[in-house]
mmCIF file of C-alpha atoms and ligand atoms in Angstrom:
data_model
loop_
_atom_site.group_PDB
_atom_site.id
_atom_site.type_symbol
_atom_site.label_atom_id
_atom_site.label_comp_id
_atom_site.label_asym_id
_atom_site.label_seq_id
_atom_site.Cartn_x
_atom_site.Cartn_y
_atom_site.Cartn_z
ATOM 1 C CA MET A 1 -84.496 -52.976 -54.973
ATOM 2 C CA ALA A 2 -81.474 -53.946 -56.524
ATOM 3 C CA THR A 3 -79.319 -51.539 -58.063
ATOM 4 C CA SER A 4 -77.213 -51.800 -61.421
ATOM 5 C CA GLY A 5 -74.150 -53.465 -60.133
ATOM 6 C CA PRO A 6 -70.635 -51.809 -58.516
ATOM 7 C CA PRO A 7 -69.911 -48.435 -60.009
ATOM 8 C CA ILE A 8 -66.735 -49.404 -61.373
ATOM 9 C CA LYS A 9 -66.592 -46.763 -64.190
ATOM 10 C CA GLU A 10 -67.084 -44.156 -61.880
ATOM 11 C CA THR A 11 -64.246 -45.459 -59.222
ATOM 12 C CA GLN A 12 -62.105 -45.908 -62.116
ATOM 13 C CA ALA A 13 -62.353 -42.429 -63.295
ATOM 14 C CA VAL A 14 -61.764 -41.152 -59.594
ATOM 15 C CA VAL A 15 -58.452 -43.126 -59.794
ATOM 16 C CA ARG A 16 -57.564 -41.730 -63.318
ATOM 17 C CA LEU A 17 -57.805 -38.314 -61.795
ATOM 18 C CA TRP A 18 -55.684 -38.621 -58.849
ATOM 19 C CA ALA A 19 -52.812 -40.798 -60.826
ATOM 20 C CA ASP A 20 -53.277 -37.642 -63.432
ATOM 21 C CA ARG A 21 -52.928 -34.629 -60.765
ATOM 22 C CA PHE A 22 -49.868 -36.574 -59.249
ATOM 23 C CA ARG A 23 -48.160 -37.255 -62.254
ATOM 24 C CA ARG A 24 -48.250 -33.421 -62.937
ATOM 25 C CA ALA A 25 -47.893 -31.915 -58.995
ATOM 26 C CA ASP A 26 -45.146 -30.292 -58.288
ATOM 27 C CA ASP A 27 -43.500 -31.429 -54.339
ATOM 28 C CA ALA A 28 -45.882 -29.023 -52.475
ATOM 29 C CA GLU A 29 -48.626 -30.308 -54.110
ATOM 30 C CA LEU A 30 -47.643 -33.743 -54.119
ATOM 31 C CA ALA A 31 -47.393 -33.377 -50.040
ATOM 32 C CA ASP A 32 -50.745 -32.383 -50.124
ATOM 33 C CA GLY A 33 -52.232 -34.978 -52.208
ATOM 34 C CA LEU A 34 -50.660 -37.747 -50.764
ATOM 35 C CA ILE A 35 -52.250 -36.485 -46.949
ATOM 36 C CA LYS A 36 -55.783 -35.889 -48.861
ATOM 37 C CA ILE A 37 -55.912 -38.947 -50.948
ATOM 38 C CA ARG A 38 -55.557 -40.882 -47.847
ATOM 39 C CA GLU A 39 -58.073 -38.538 -45.698
ATOM 40 C CA ALA A 40 -60.839 -38.060 -48.511
ATOM 41 C CA GLY A 41 -60.099 -41.455 -50.346
ATOM 42 C CA ILE A 42 -58.138 -44.535 -48.675
ATOM 43 C CA ASP A 43 -59.440 -44.503 -45.306
ATOM 44 C CA PRO A 44 -63.282 -43.573 -45.794
ATOM 45 C CA PHE A 45 -62.956 -46.598 -48.725
ATOM 46 C CA GLU A 46 -62.146 -48.893 -45.786
ATOM 47 C CA ALA A 47 -64.727 -47.449 -44.066
ATOM 48 C CA VAL A 48 -67.108 -48.105 -46.820
ATOM 49 C CA PHE A 49 -65.445 -51.587 -47.198
ATOM 50 C CA ALA A 50 -66.422 -52.443 -43.239
ATOM 51 C CA SER A 51 -69.779 -51.508 -43.607
ATOM 52 C CA GLY A 52 -70.315 -53.772 -46.450
ATOM 53 C CA VAL A 53 -68.232 -56.762 -44.632
ATOM 54 C CA ARG A 54 -70.939 -56.207 -41.952
ATOM 55 C CA ARG A 55 -73.744 -56.492 -43.677
ATOM 56 C CA PHE A 56 -72.161 -59.315 -46.025
ATOM 57 C CA GLU A 57 -71.030 -61.491 -42.914
ATOM 58 C CA LYS A 58 -74.896 -60.747 -41.223
ATOM 59 C CA SER A 59 -76.254 -62.232 -44.300
ATOM 60 C CA GLY A 60 -74.550 -65.285 -44.306
ATOM 61 C CA GLU A 61 -74.356 -65.192 -48.280
ATOM 62 C CA TYR A 62 -70.741 -66.228 -48.117
ATOM 63 C CA VAL A 63 -71.291 -69.864 -47.610
ATOM 64 C CA ALA A 64 -73.132 -69.609 -51.415
ATOM 65 C CA ASP A 65 -69.515 -69.700 -52.174
ATOM 66 C CA GLY A 66 -68.749 -72.509 -50.159
ATOM 67 C CA ALA A 67 -66.569 -70.444 -47.749
ATOM 68 C CA LEU A 68 -66.676 -71.906 -44.034
ATOM 69 C CA GLY A 69 -66.565 -68.146 -42.722
ATOM 70 C CA ILE A 70 -66.248 -64.238 -43.624
ATOM 71 C CA VAL A 71 -62.493 -64.314 -43.112
ATOM 72 C CA PRO A 72 -61.884 -67.459 -45.550
ATOM 73 C CA TRP A 73 -64.389 -66.055 -48.248
ATOM 74 C CA LEU A 74 -62.109 -62.393 -48.164
ATOM 75 C CA ARG A 75 -58.892 -64.176 -48.289
ATOM 76 C CA ALA A 76 -59.978 -66.638 -51.469
ATOM 77 C CA ASN A 77 -61.972 -63.366 -53.041
ATOM 78 C CA CYS A 78 -60.201 -60.196 -52.145
ATOM 79 C CA LYS A 79 -56.365 -60.706 -52.212
ATOM 80 C CA LEU A 80 -56.195 -60.451 -48.574
ATOM 81 C CA SER A 81 -54.181 -62.181 -46.082
ATOM 82 C CA GLY A 82 -55.593 -64.136 -43.086
ATOM 83 C CA GLY A 83 -54.672 -61.898 -41.033
ATOM 84 C CA ALA A 84 -55.732 -58.843 -42.830
ATOM 85 C CA ALA A 85 -58.835 -60.462 -43.283
ATOM 86 C CA ALA A 86 -59.330 -61.019 -40.134
ATOM 87 C CA GLU A 87 -58.337 -57.377 -39.094
ATOM 88 C CA ARG A 88 -61.014 -55.400 -41.271
ATOM 89 C CA VAL A 89 -63.994 -58.306 -40.031
ATOM 90 C CA GLY A 90 -62.593 -57.138 -36.311
ATOM 91 C CA ILE A 91 -63.443 -53.742 -37.504
ATOM 92 C CA ALA A 92 -66.366 -54.251 -39.431
ATOM 93 C CA ARG A 93 -68.218 -56.098 -36.397
ATOM 94 C CA GLN A 94 -66.511 -53.677 -33.599
ATOM 95 C CA LEU A 95 -67.312 -50.279 -35.603
ATOM 96 C CA GLU A 96 -71.241 -51.091 -35.265
ATOM 97 C CA HIS A 97 -71.268 -49.992 -31.638
ATOM 98 C CA LEU A 98 -69.099 -47.356 -31.696
ATOM 99 C CA PRO A 99 -70.774 -45.054 -33.772
ATOM 100 C CA GLU A 100 -68.232 -41.723 -33.162
ATOM 101 C CA THR A 101 -65.325 -43.902 -34.379
ATOM 102 C CA GLN A 102 -67.289 -45.310 -37.301
ATOM 103 C CA LYS A 103 -68.134 -41.595 -38.081
ATOM 104 C CA ALA A 104 -64.561 -40.069 -37.990
ATOM 105 C CA PHE A 105 -63.721 -43.117 -40.035
ATOM 106 C CA ALA A 106 -65.961 -42.557 -42.898
ATOM 107 C CA ASN A 107 -64.940 -38.729 -42.902
ATOM 108 C CA GLY A 108 -61.353 -39.442 -42.884
ATOM 109 C CA ASP A 109 -60.546 -37.758 -39.287
ATOM 110 C CA LEU A 110 -59.258 -41.151 -38.148
ATOM 111 C CA GLY A 111 -56.851 -43.560 -40.007
ATOM 112 C CA TYR A 112 -57.465 -46.937 -40.793
ATOM 113 C CA GLN A 113 -54.286 -48.461 -38.494
ATOM 114 C CA HIS A 114 -55.881 -46.024 -35.969
ATOM 115 C CA VAL A 115 -59.670 -47.699 -36.107
ATOM 116 C CA ALA A 116 -58.070 -51.060 -36.219
ATOM 117 C CA VAL A 117 -56.641 -50.539 -32.525
ATOM 118 C CA MET A 118 -59.974 -49.505 -31.577
ATOM 119 C CA ALA A 119 -61.464 -52.206 -32.728
ATOM 120 C CA ARG A 120 -58.579 -54.723 -31.327
ATOM 121 C CA THR A 121 -59.548 -52.694 -27.840
ATOM 122 C CA ALA A 122 -63.202 -53.244 -28.159
ATOM 123 C CA GLU A 123 -62.526 -57.046 -28.545
ATOM 124 C CA HIS A 124 -60.285 -56.818 -25.537
ATOM 125 C CA VAL A 125 -62.790 -54.896 -23.366
ATOM 126 C CA GLY A 126 -66.053 -54.739 -24.680
ATOM 127 C CA THR A 127 -67.368 -52.040 -26.925
ATOM 128 C CA ALA A 128 -69.568 -50.522 -23.864
ATOM 129 C CA ALA A 129 -66.426 -49.729 -21.917
ATOM 130 C CA VAL A 130 -64.865 -48.535 -24.982
ATOM 131 C CA ARG A 131 -67.740 -46.336 -25.916
ATOM 132 C CA LYS A 132 -67.699 -44.847 -22.391
ATOM 133 C CA ALA A 133 -64.277 -43.398 -23.028
ATOM 134 C CA GLU A 134 -64.571 -43.103 -26.778
ATOM 135 C CA ALA A 135 -64.166 -39.460 -26.924
ATOM 136 C CA SER A 136 -60.695 -38.975 -25.395
ATOM 137 C CA LEU A 137 -59.918 -42.068 -26.921
ATOM 138 C CA LEU A 138 -60.563 -40.686 -30.244
ATOM 139 C CA GLU A 139 -58.717 -37.377 -29.530
ATOM 140 C CA ALA A 140 -56.025 -39.284 -28.666
ATOM 141 C CA ALA A 141 -55.880 -41.146 -31.949
ATOM 142 C CA GLU A 142 -56.132 -37.929 -33.847
ATOM 143 C CA THR A 143 -52.894 -36.405 -32.475
ATOM 144 C CA MET A 144 -51.121 -39.853 -32.393
ATOM 145 C CA ASP A 145 -49.573 -42.144 -34.920
ATOM 146 C CA PRO A 146 -50.876 -45.550 -34.577
ATOM 147 C CA GLY A 147 -47.917 -46.765 -32.623
ATOM 148 C CA LEU A 148 -48.286 -44.392 -29.666
ATOM 149 C CA PHE A 149 -51.972 -44.904 -30.042
ATOM 150 C CA THR A 150 -51.639 -48.548 -29.506
ATOM 151 C CA GLY A 151 -49.653 -47.834 -26.045
ATOM 152 C CA VAL A 152 -52.750 -45.569 -24.922
ATOM 153 C CA ALA A 153 -55.119 -47.738 -25.823
ATOM 154 C CA LYS A 154 -53.164 -50.951 -24.184
ATOM 155 C CA ASN A 155 -52.937 -48.590 -21.083
ATOM 156 C CA PHE A 156 -56.605 -47.852 -21.273
ATOM 157 C CA GLU A 157 -57.635 -51.460 -21.406
ATOM 158 C CA HIS A 158 -55.132 -52.115 -18.363
ATOM 159 C CA ARG A 159 -57.172 -49.364 -16.646
ATOM 160 C CA VAL A 160 -60.518 -50.974 -17.516
ATOM 161 C CA ASP A 161 -59.528 -54.457 -17.025
ATOM 162 C CA ALA A 162 -56.172 -55.357 -15.500
ATOM 163 C CA ALA A 163 -56.839 -59.055 -15.367
ATOM 164 C CA ALA A 164 -58.115 -59.189 -19.395
ATOM 165 C CA ALA A 165 -54.996 -57.028 -19.885
ATOM 166 C CA LEU A 166 -52.678 -59.499 -18.162
ATOM 167 C CA ALA A 167 -54.687 -62.757 -19.880
ATOM 168 C CA GLU A 168 -54.205 -60.649 -23.299
ATOM 169 C CA ALA A 169 -50.384 -60.477 -22.552
ATOM 170 C CA ASN A 170 -50.393 -63.971 -21.693
ATOM 171 C CA ARG A 171 -51.654 -64.931 -24.798
ATOM 172 C CA ALA A 172 -49.457 -62.720 -26.830
ATOM 173 C CA HIS A 173 -46.560 -64.544 -24.516
ATOM 174 C CA GLU A 174 -47.911 -68.092 -25.710
ATOM 175 C CA ARG A 175 -47.732 -67.322 -29.298
ATOM 176 C CA ARG A 176 -44.135 -66.720 -28.910
ATOM 177 C CA TYR A 177 -41.591 -69.046 -31.421
ATOM 178 C CA LEU A 178 -38.825 -68.720 -33.434
ATOM 179 C CA HIS A 179 -38.528 -70.394 -36.710
ATOM 180 C CA VAL A 180 -34.757 -70.748 -38.823
ATOM 181 C CA SER A 181 -35.003 -72.292 -41.694
ATOM 182 C CA GLU A 182 -33.141 -75.037 -43.560
ATOM 183 C CA PRO A 183 -30.532 -73.368 -45.825
ATOM 184 C CA MET A 184 -32.052 -72.875 -49.113
ATOM 185 C CA ASP A 185 -30.421 -70.928 -52.213
ATOM 186 C CA GLY A 186 -27.854 -69.998 -49.844
ATOM 187 C CA MET A 187 -29.770 -68.170 -47.456
ATOM 188 C CA VAL A 188 -31.585 -69.059 -44.274
ATOM 189 C CA ARG A 189 -34.714 -67.440 -43.376
ATOM 190 C CA LEU A 190 -35.733 -66.134 -39.623
ATOM 191 C CA ASP A 191 -39.330 -65.542 -38.941
ATOM 192 C CA GLY A 192 -40.836 -65.401 -35.419
ATOM 193 C CA LEU A 193 -43.025 -63.414 -32.889
ATOM 194 C CA LEU A 194 -41.522 -62.221 -29.207
ATOM 195 C CA ASP A 195 -43.761 -61.082 -26.816
ATOM 196 C CA ALA A 196 -43.033 -56.855 -25.848
ATOM 197 C CA GLU A 197 -40.715 -57.868 -23.158
ATOM 198 C CA GLY A 198 -38.047 -60.004 -25.205
ATOM 199 C CA GLY A 199 -38.990 -57.766 -28.335
ATOM 200 C CA ALA A 200 -37.228 -54.947 -26.182
ATOM 201 C CA ILE A 201 -34.613 -56.723 -25.154
ATOM 202 C CA LEU A 202 -33.503 -58.031 -28.545
ATOM 203 C CA ARG A 203 -34.108 -54.689 -30.180
ATOM 204 C CA THR A 204 -32.069 -53.106 -27.464
ATOM 205 C CA ALA A 205 -29.123 -55.542 -27.795
ATOM 206 C CA LEU A 206 -29.184 -55.189 -31.899
ATOM 207 C CA ASN A 207 -29.710 -51.482 -31.466
ATOM 208 C CA ALA A 208 -26.222 -51.082 -29.615
ATOM 209 C CA GLY A 209 -24.543 -53.381 -32.452
ATOM 210 C CA MET A 210 -25.695 -51.711 -35.441
ATOM 211 C CA LEU A 211 -23.929 -48.025 -35.474
ATOM 212 C CA PRO A 212 -22.730 -47.566 -38.634
ATOM 213 C CA GLY A 213 -19.024 -47.321 -38.969
ATOM 214 C CA LYS A 214 -17.017 -44.916 -41.050
ATOM 215 C CA ASP A 215 -17.736 -45.495 -44.831
ATOM 216 C CA ASP A 216 -20.621 -47.734 -44.249
ATOM 217 C CA ASP A 217 -22.885 -48.237 -46.630
ATOM 218 C CA ARG A 218 -25.178 -51.268 -45.312
ATOM 219 C CA THR A 219 -28.740 -50.834 -45.455
ATOM 220 C CA PRO A 220 -30.142 -50.774 -41.900
ATOM 221 C CA GLY A 221 -31.565 -53.767 -42.113
ATOM 222 C CA GLN A 222 -28.176 -55.336 -43.320
ATOM 223 C CA ARG A 223 -26.256 -53.620 -40.102
ATOM 224 C CA ARG A 224 -29.377 -54.861 -37.958
ATOM 225 C CA ALA A 225 -28.637 -58.940 -39.408
ATOM 226 C CA ASP A 226 -24.898 -58.366 -39.133
ATOM 227 C CA ALA A 227 -25.425 -57.205 -35.349
ATOM 228 C CA LEU A 228 -27.501 -60.119 -34.519
ATOM 229 C CA VAL A 229 -24.893 -62.618 -35.937
ATOM 230 C CA ASP A 230 -21.910 -60.916 -34.576
ATOM 231 C CA PHE A 231 -23.714 -60.877 -31.027
ATOM 232 C CA PHE A 232 -23.987 -65.139 -31.260
ATOM 233 C CA ARG A 233 -20.328 -65.053 -32.810
ATOM 234 C CA ARG A 234 -18.750 -63.345 -29.683
ATOM 235 C CA LYS A 235 -21.424 -65.463 -27.329
ATOM 236 C CA ALA A 236 -19.817 -68.709 -28.966
ATOM 237 C CA GLY A 237 -16.647 -67.886 -29.024
ATOM 238 C CA GLY A 238 -15.902 -66.111 -26.042
ATOM 239 C CA SER A 239 -14.069 -67.506 -23.164
ATOM 240 C CA ALA A 240 -13.102 -65.320 -20.438
ATOM 241 C CA SER A 241 -10.498 -68.000 -19.037
ATOM 242 C CA GLY A 242 -8.037 -66.813 -21.514
ATOM 243 C CA ALA A 243 -7.914 -70.770 -22.875
ATOM 244 C CA GLY A 244 -8.634 -68.966 -26.075
ATOM 245 C CA PRO A 245 -12.287 -69.713 -27.770
ATOM 246 C CA ARG A 246 -13.236 -72.510 -28.999
ATOM 247 C CA PRO A 247 -14.530 -73.722 -32.300
ATOM 248 C CA HIS A 248 -18.192 -73.748 -32.699
ATOM 249 C CA LEU A 249 -18.587 -74.157 -36.289
ATOM 250 C CA VAL A 250 -17.558 -77.520 -38.145
ATOM 251 C CA ILE A 251 -16.866 -77.253 -41.800
ATOM 252 C CA ARG A 252 -15.903 -80.114 -43.889
ATOM 253 C CA ALA A 253 -13.783 -79.179 -46.693
ATOM 254 C CA SER A 254 -11.152 -81.254 -48.926
ATOM 255 C CA PRO A 255 -7.398 -79.602 -49.240
ATOM 256 C CA ASP A 256 -8.493 -78.455 -53.083
ATOM 257 C CA THR A 257 -11.160 -76.235 -51.655
ATOM 258 C CA LEU A 258 -9.096 -75.033 -48.835
ATOM 259 C CA LEU A 259 -6.269 -74.000 -51.224
ATOM 260 C CA GLY A 260 -8.940 -72.437 -53.855
ATOM 261 C CA THR A 261 -8.301 -74.925 -56.722
ATOM 262 C CA PRO A 262 -10.615 -74.138 -59.542
ATOM 263 C CA GLY A 263 -13.228 -76.868 -59.842
ATOM 264 C CA ALA A 264 -12.738 -78.073 -56.107
ATOM 265 C CA PRO A 265 -16.254 -78.679 -54.108
ATOM 266 C CA ALA A 266 -17.877 -76.319 -51.728
ATOM 267 C CA GLY A 267 -17.336 -76.817 -48.245
ATOM 268 C CA GLU A 268 -20.207 -78.322 -46.115
ATOM 269 C CA LEU A 269 -21.569 -76.741 -42.830
ATOM 270 C CA GLU A 270 -21.974 -79.317 -40.152
ATOM 271 C CA VAL A 271 -25.400 -78.422 -39.413
ATOM 272 C CA GLY A 272 -26.624 -78.184 -43.060
ATOM 273 C CA GLY A 273 -25.903 -76.023 -45.964
ATOM 274 C CA SER A 274 -22.995 -75.423 -48.364
ATOM 275 C CA VAL A 275 -20.453 -72.223 -48.535
ATOM 276 C CA PRO A 276 -18.137 -71.545 -51.144
ATOM 277 C CA ALA A 277 -14.466 -72.019 -51.365
ATOM 278 C CA GLU A 278 -13.546 -68.625 -50.877
ATOM 279 C CA THR A 279 -15.926 -68.620 -47.550
ATOM 280 C CA VAL A 280 -13.952 -71.310 -46.398
ATOM 281 C CA ARG A 281 -10.606 -69.985 -46.958
ATOM 282 C CA ARG A 282 -12.063 -66.719 -44.738
ATOM 283 C CA LEU A 283 -13.404 -68.592 -42.008
ATOM 284 C CA ALA A 284 -9.917 -70.893 -42.099
ATOM 285 C CA CYS A 285 -7.962 -67.798 -42.011
ATOM 286 C CA ASP A 286 -8.798 -66.787 -38.482
ATOM 287 C CA ALA A 287 -10.054 -70.356 -37.313
ATOM 288 C CA ALA A 288 -10.760 -68.909 -33.748
ATOM 289 C CA LEU A 289 -14.434 -69.954 -34.266
ATOM 290 C CA THR A 290 -14.241 -72.551 -36.684
ATOM 291 C CA ARG A 291 -12.716 -76.054 -37.167
ATOM 292 C CA ILE A 292 -11.904 -77.515 -40.798
ATOM 293 C CA THR A 293 -12.033 -81.319 -41.298
ATOM 294 C CA GLY A 294 -11.817 -83.314 -44.233
ATOM 295 C CA ARG A 295 -13.791 -85.498 -45.966
ATOM 296 C CA GLY A 296 -13.071 -89.146 -45.565
ATOM 297 C CA GLU A 297 -9.315 -90.088 -45.920
ATOM 298 C CA LEU A 298 -8.178 -86.542 -46.278
ATOM 299 C CA GLU A 299 -9.013 -85.973 -42.668
ATOM 300 C CA ALA A 300 -5.468 -86.183 -41.373
ATOM 301 C CA GLU A 301 -4.338 -84.075 -43.578
ATOM 302 C CA ILE A 302 -6.675 -80.880 -43.452
ATOM 303 C CA THR A 303 -6.975 -81.630 -39.326
ATOM 304 C CA HIS A 304 -2.997 -81.069 -39.121
ATOM 305 C CA ALA A 305 -2.544 -78.084 -41.271
ATOM 306 C CA ALA A 306 -5.905 -76.212 -39.801
ATOM 307 C CA ARG A 307 -4.610 -73.928 -37.070
ATOM 308 C CA SER A 308 -6.122 -71.474 -34.855
ATOM 309 C CA ILE A 309 -4.720 -68.328 -33.681
ATOM 310 C CA PRO A 310 -3.044 -68.642 -30.398
ATOM 311 C CA PRO A 311 -4.565 -65.907 -27.697
ATOM 312 C CA SER A 312 -1.354 -64.516 -27.388
ATOM 313 C CA THR A 313 -0.750 -63.693 -31.145
ATOM 314 C CA ARG A 314 -4.252 -62.416 -31.489
ATOM 315 C CA ARG A 315 -3.515 -60.150 -27.953
ATOM 316 C CA ALA A 316 -0.662 -58.654 -29.893
ATOM 317 C CA VAL A 317 -1.924 -58.235 -33.346
ATOM 318 C CA GLU A 318 -5.283 -56.409 -31.447
ATOM 319 C CA ALA A 319 -2.205 -53.613 -29.623
ATOM 320 C CA ARG A 320 -0.759 -53.005 -32.824
ATOM 321 C CA ASP A 321 -3.889 -52.488 -35.267
ATOM 322 C CA ARG A 322 -6.217 -51.303 -32.729
ATOM 323 C CA THR A 323 -8.991 -51.519 -35.300
ATOM 324 C CA CYS A 324 -9.896 -52.719 -38.517
ATOM 325 C CA VAL A 325 -6.935 -51.734 -41.184
ATOM 326 C CA ALA A 326 -8.750 -51.455 -43.943
ATOM 327 C CA GLY A 327 -9.452 -48.053 -45.324
ATOM 328 C CA SER A 328 -10.512 -45.444 -43.124
ATOM 329 C CA CYS A 329 -12.515 -48.162 -41.143
ATOM 330 C CA ASP A 330 -12.922 -47.740 -37.196
ATOM 331 C CA ARG A 331 -14.473 -51.346 -36.267
ATOM 332 C CA PRO A 332 -12.844 -52.410 -32.636
ATOM 333 C CA PRO A 333 -11.464 -55.513 -32.453
ATOM 334 C CA PRO A 334 -14.598 -57.310 -31.311
ATOM 335 C CA TRP A 335 -15.893 -56.619 -34.258
ATOM 336 C CA THR A 336 -12.989 -58.181 -36.291
ATOM 337 C CA ASP A 337 -11.138 -61.378 -37.408
ATOM 338 C CA CYS A 338 -7.176 -61.688 -38.100
ATOM 339 C CA HIS A 339 -6.669 -61.972 -41.646
ATOM 340 C CA HIS A 340 -3.732 -64.200 -42.992
ATOM 341 C CA LEU A 341 -1.987 -61.481 -45.990
ATOM 342 C CA GLN A 342 -0.806 -64.916 -47.545
ATOM 343 C CA HIS A 343 -3.132 -67.392 -46.507
ATOM 344 C CA TRP A 344 -1.755 -70.315 -44.003
ATOM 345 C CA THR A 345 -2.738 -73.054 -46.902
ATOM 346 C CA GLN A 346 -0.469 -71.204 -49.078
ATOM 347 C CA GLY A 347 2.418 -71.571 -46.408
ATOM 348 C CA GLY A 348 2.180 -68.243 -45.119
ATOM 349 C CA PRO A 349 2.830 -68.426 -41.564
ATOM 350 C CA THR A 350 0.401 -67.629 -38.408
ATOM 351 C CA LYS A 351 2.959 -65.089 -36.993
ATOM 352 C CA LEU A 352 2.629 -60.998 -36.130
ATOM 353 C CA PRO A 353 3.738 -59.658 -39.572
ATOM 354 C CA ASN A 354 1.687 -61.882 -41.620
ATOM 355 C CA LEU A 355 -1.766 -61.042 -39.591
ATOM 356 C CA VAL A 356 -3.662 -58.236 -39.756
ATOM 357 C CA LEU A 357 -7.275 -56.652 -38.262
ATOM 358 C CA LEU A 358 -10.191 -56.664 -40.811
ATOM 359 C CA CYS A 359 -13.656 -56.005 -39.691
ATOM 360 C CA ARG A 360 -16.166 -58.760 -40.921
ATOM 361 C CA ARG A 361 -17.407 -56.522 -43.256
ATOM 362 C CA HIS A 362 -13.971 -56.120 -44.871
ATOM 363 C CA HIS A 363 -12.502 -59.531 -44.239
ATOM 364 C CA ARG A 364 -15.462 -60.771 -46.752
ATOM 365 C CA MET A 365 -14.668 -57.976 -49.190
ATOM 366 C CA VAL A 366 -11.301 -59.570 -48.948
ATOM 367 C CA HIS A 367 -12.283 -63.242 -49.429
ATOM 368 C CA GLU A 368 -15.657 -63.211 -51.659
ATOM 369 C CA GLY A 369 -15.179 -60.021 -52.548
ATOM 370 C CA GLY A 370 -12.281 -60.416 -54.345
ATOM 371 C CA TRP A 371 -10.784 -56.737 -53.168
ATOM 372 C CA GLY A 372 -7.233 -56.640 -52.584
ATOM 373 C CA LEU A 373 -5.094 -54.877 -49.841
ATOM 374 C CA ARG A 374 -2.256 -52.607 -50.531
ATOM 375 C CA ARG A 375 0.187 -51.815 -47.809
ATOM 376 C CA GLY A 376 -0.693 -47.824 -46.697
ATOM 377 C CA GLU A 377 0.858 -45.455 -44.343
ATOM 378 C CA HIS A 378 0.672 -45.951 -40.238
ATOM 379 C CA ARG A 379 -0.203 -49.715 -40.794
ATOM 380 C CA ARG A 380 -3.281 -49.153 -42.486
ATOM 381 C CA TRP A 381 -4.089 -50.638 -45.465
ATOM 382 C CA GLY A 382 -5.825 -49.702 -49.047
ATOM 383 C CA LEU A 383 -8.524 -51.526 -50.606
ATOM 384 C CA VAL A 384 -7.936 -52.365 -54.174
ATOM 385 C CA PRO A 385 -10.994 -53.164 -56.057
ATOM 386 C CA PRO A 386 -11.703 -56.590 -57.784
ATOM 387 C CA MET A 387 -11.273 -54.978 -61.376
ATOM 388 C CA LYS A 388 -7.850 -54.043 -60.580
ATOM 389 C CA VAL A 389 -6.628 -56.960 -58.518
ATOM 390 C CA ILE A 390 -7.548 -59.215 -61.389
ATOM 391 C CA ALA A 391 -5.830 -56.777 -64.094
ATOM 392 C CA ALA A 392 -2.734 -56.947 -61.822
ATOM 393 C CA HIS A 393 -2.893 -60.779 -61.388
ATOM 394 C CA ALA A 394 -2.892 -60.939 -65.316
ATOM 395 C CA ARG A 395 0.108 -58.760 -65.661
ATOM 396 C CA SER A 396 1.942 -60.445 -63.309
ATOM 397 C CA ALA A 397 1.303 -63.866 -64.431
HETATM 398 ZN ZN1 ZN B 401 -8.287 -63.898 -44.502
HETATM 399 ZN ZN1 ZN B 402 -13.218 -52.547 -41.691
#
């Protein structure tokens, strides 16, 4: 017998009740509430959703909407991505054969993500094998976070079927890719998938390079991004032969851009994309990894002027400064550029007294960020905020 449609009013009343309770809760009640809303609400609701999906898939009714399958139907109608829809369909299909898991899910004893792991495992080795070990897997799931539980499930898969586990790992390996987008709005998007081994190598390398420095206000995401770029910068520029690093970044810029003349065009990266004049000036400042070339007839002028810092000079600056000299920064030489206190395009010599070590973050602050440097004690330099620098310029003008 048909019912009178979904109980929308009742559901909305429950949502309002929770929202209202959360608004008035103190911290302790909020902690308890956050736990209970998943146990008693969100997870059991996902269990109900899964059983609905199962019946709907079996009915085949989704074809009435012109959908080619249950996953496309969910994408189109339930505001889910393809991945999220497929995961829910996987859960719906597998739970039918895993009654204990289904019960724990419906009771709120098992969270959605744990159930997703169980369902994936069942997909890989078959529900019969999972059912035999269901009790012990559930016990593990109830005491572990989803990440740890994934490890247990993978181990289980391996014990059950080493060949299947290997095939799965090989499938995962085949899915690896890295996409580096064309520059858009001054940003390049990275997006990719690595297998577990590649991921571990990358994470280890990044973790080693993303330690925060003193007074480091970068977010973990920003430090990770910097660690990645720094790693390749060193890789590309590092030459142990003593011949000095070779330029690997080629920028085309006009002399006006290099001079910082107002109205000058942006610099063009040879691999695509443009960078502001001040970035060209920063990159030219320590030309160890950069080659600046001119546009057309101006080529000779720039090529004559552009210079790199001789390795012996770089070594002398490192020996004198030891770390980045800005504020209390303690970043060591591998993370630094040689900054010309007076830019060479303005006649500043590439000589020890005119050079200081600045880490990439501080070098960027000084050029693109408009911060000033003020000589302090013991070869340290204080950072002067942009507004004060502008005011000082105005006074001296
Ligand atoms: Zn500089
Ligand atoms: Zn620094």
